[in-house]
Structures are given as structure tokens and as C-alpha cells.
PDB file of C-alpha atoms in Angstrom:
ATOM      1  CA  MET A  26       0.000   0.000   0.000  1.00  0.00           C
ATOM      2  CA  THR A  27       2.866   2.354   0.817  1.00  0.00           C
ATOM      3  CA  GLN A  28       4.421   1.784  -2.597  1.00  0.00           C
ATOM      4  CA  HIS A  29       1.082   2.462  -4.293  1.00  0.00           C
ATOM      5  CA  LEU A  30       0.608   5.749  -2.391  1.00  0.00           C
ATOM      6  CA  ILE A  31       4.156   6.887  -3.130  1.00  0.00           C
ATOM      7  CA  ASP A  32       3.745   6.064  -6.828  1.00  0.00           C
ATOM      8  CA  ASP A  33       0.503   8.080  -6.955  1.00  0.00           C
ATOM      9  CA  TRP A  34       2.206  11.076  -5.368  1.00  0.00           C
ATOM     10  CA  LEU A  35       5.226  10.914  -7.650  1.00  0.00           C
ATOM     11  CA  LYS A  36       3.369  10.580 -10.943  1.00  0.00           C
ATOM     12  CA  ASN A  37       2.519  13.818 -12.746  1.00  0.00           C
ATOM     13  CA  ASP A  38       4.907  15.684 -10.412  1.00  0.00           C
ATOM     14  CA  LEU A  39       2.267  16.208  -7.710  1.00  0.00           C
ATOM     15  CA  PHE A  40       5.015  16.686  -5.149  1.00  0.00           C
ATOM     16  CA  ARG A  41       6.110  19.871  -6.941  1.00  0.00           C
ATOM     17  CA  LYS A  42       2.679  21.425  -6.465  1.00  0.00           C
ATOM     18  CA  LEU A  43       3.053  21.145  -2.697  1.00  0.00           C
ATOM     19  CA  GLN A  44       5.268  24.230  -2.592  1.00  0.00           C
ATOM     20  CA  PHE A  45       2.182  26.347  -3.319  1.00  0.00           C
ATOM     21  CA  SER A  46       0.134  24.960  -0.459  1.00  0.00           C
ATOM     22  CA  VAL A  47       0.101  26.562   2.963  1.00  0.00           C
ATOM     23  CA  GLY A  48       0.052  24.766   6.282  1.00  0.00           C
ATOM     24  CA  GLU A  49       1.264  21.575   7.852  1.00  0.00           C
ATOM     25  CA  ASP A  50      -0.086  19.445   5.002  1.00  0.00           C
ATOM     26  CA  GLN A  51       2.546  20.684   2.535  1.00  0.00           C
ATOM     27  CA  ASN A  52       4.897  18.024   3.918  1.00  0.00           C
ATOM     28  CA  PRO A  53       4.617  14.999   1.539  1.00  0.00           C
ATOM     29  CA  GLU A  54       5.091  12.465   4.339  1.00  0.00           C
ATOM     30  CA  TYR A  55       2.214  14.020   6.266  1.00  0.00           C
ATOM     31  CA  ARG A  56      -0.048  13.999   3.216  1.00  0.00           C
ATOM     32  CA  ILE A  57       0.731  10.345   2.413  1.00  0.00           C
ATOM     33  CA  ALA A  58       0.113   9.350   6.043  1.00  0.00           C
ATOM     34  CA  GLU A  59      -3.147  11.305   6.082  1.00  0.00           C
ATOM     35  CA  ASP A  60      -4.299   9.635   2.841  1.00  0.00           C
ATOM     36  CA  ALA A  61      -3.516   6.219   4.325  1.00  0.00           C
ATOM     37  CA  ARG A  62      -5.409   7.077   7.516  1.00  0.00           C
ATOM     38  CA  VAL A  63      -8.463   8.270   5.612  1.00  0.00           C
ATOM     39  CA  ALA A  64      -8.414   5.180   3.367  1.00  0.00           C
ATOM     40  CA  THR A  65      -8.261   2.729   6.279  1.00  0.00           C
ATOM     41  CA  ASP A  66     -10.331   4.517   8.921  1.00  0.00           C
ATOM     42  CA  ALA A  67     -13.811   3.793   7.537  1.00  0.00           C
ATOM     43  CA  PRO A  68     -13.295   0.079   6.694  1.00  0.00           C
ATOM     44  CA  ILE A  69     -11.787  -0.604  10.119  1.00  0.00           C
ATOM     45  CA  SER A  70     -14.645   1.204  11.873  1.00  0.00           C
ATOM     46  CA  MET A  71     -17.161  -0.762   9.815  1.00  0.00           C
ATOM     47  CA  ALA A  72     -15.456  -4.085  10.612  1.00  0.00           C
ATOM     48  CA  ILE A  73     -15.390  -3.300  14.337  1.00  0.00           C
ATOM     49  CA  GLY A  74     -19.069  -2.291  14.254  1.00  0.00           C
ATOM     50  CA  LEU A  75     -19.992  -5.490  12.426  1.00  0.00           C
ATOM     51  CA  LEU A  76     -18.044  -7.587  14.955  1.00  0.00           C
ATOM     52  CA  LYS A  77     -19.817  -5.825  17.840  1.00  0.00           C
ATOM     53  CA  ALA A  78     -23.220  -6.450  16.249  1.00  0.00           C
ATOM     54  CA  VAL A  79     -22.521 -10.150  15.647  1.00  0.00           C
ATOM     55  CA  LEU A  80     -21.204 -10.641  19.185  1.00  0.00           C
ATOM     56  CA  SER A  81     -24.167  -8.794  20.709  1.00  0.00           C
ATOM     57  CA  ALA A  82     -26.630 -10.868  18.682  1.00  0.00           C
ATOM     58  CA  GLY A  83     -24.852 -14.097  19.665  1.00  0.00           C
ATOM     59  CA  ILE A  84     -24.878 -13.209  23.352  1.00  0.00           C
ATOM     60  CA  PHE A  85     -28.534 -12.138  23.194  1.00  0.00           C
ATOM     61  CA  ILE A  86     -29.574 -15.387  21.505  1.00  0.00           C
ATOM     62  CA  GLY A  87     -27.487 -17.425  23.978  1.00  0.00           C
ATOM     63  CA  ILE A  88     -29.119 -15.754  26.978  1.00  0.00           C
ATOM     64  CA  LEU A  89     -32.613 -16.213  25.533  1.00  0.00           C
ATOM     65  CA  TRP A  90     -31.833 -19.857  24.808  1.00  0.00           C
ATOM     66  CA  ASN A  91     -30.775 -20.493  28.417  1.00  0.00           C
ATOM     67  CA  VAL A  92     -33.534 -18.449  30.105  1.00  0.00           C
ATOM     68  CA  GLY A  93     -36.349 -19.619  27.856  1.00  0.00           C
ATOM     69  CA  GLY A  94     -35.913 -23.309  28.552  1.00  0.00           C
ATOM     70  CA  ASP A  95     -37.157 -26.115  26.368  1.00  0.00           C
ATOM     71  CA  LEU A  96     -40.244 -25.936  24.215  1.00  0.00           C
ATOM     72  CA  VAL A  97     -42.541 -28.802  25.148  1.00  0.00           C
ATOM     73  CA  MET A  98     -45.370 -29.606  22.782  1.00  0.00           C
ATOM     74  CA  PRO A  99     -48.069 -32.061  23.888  1.00  0.00           C
TER      75      PRO A  99
END
């Protein structure tokens, strides 16, 4: 992933355009790190949310299974 991000920044001389920007983000290393953070932040948050939902559903079903007892049909 690092190689891909570096290649994207180096093609078309994007790094030369950074001299016209103002602020902390004119540093190429900062911009690459920020791009990597933005690209990975949402999928990781979604995966953690999905894991929480599956675990909560599993625990809920397990508790209901134990509390509810057996279903006896005459």
C-alpha cells in the first residue's frame, strides 16, 4: 500500500505542487500518512461495528436460549 501511495504522489509531479500549499499538510510524508489514515479509517470502523453487532446478537440469543428453557409440545 505504501508503494502504491508513493507512486501516486510521484506521478505527474504532484510533489512539486506542494510548494504552493500553505500549512502543515505541505509536507509529503504528512499527506501520504493522512491519505492512508483516511483510506483505512472507515473500513476498520465498519469491521469493528460489524463484529460488535454479531457478538451482541450471539450473546442475546445465547441468553434467551438459556432463560427460555425447552419448548414442550403435547
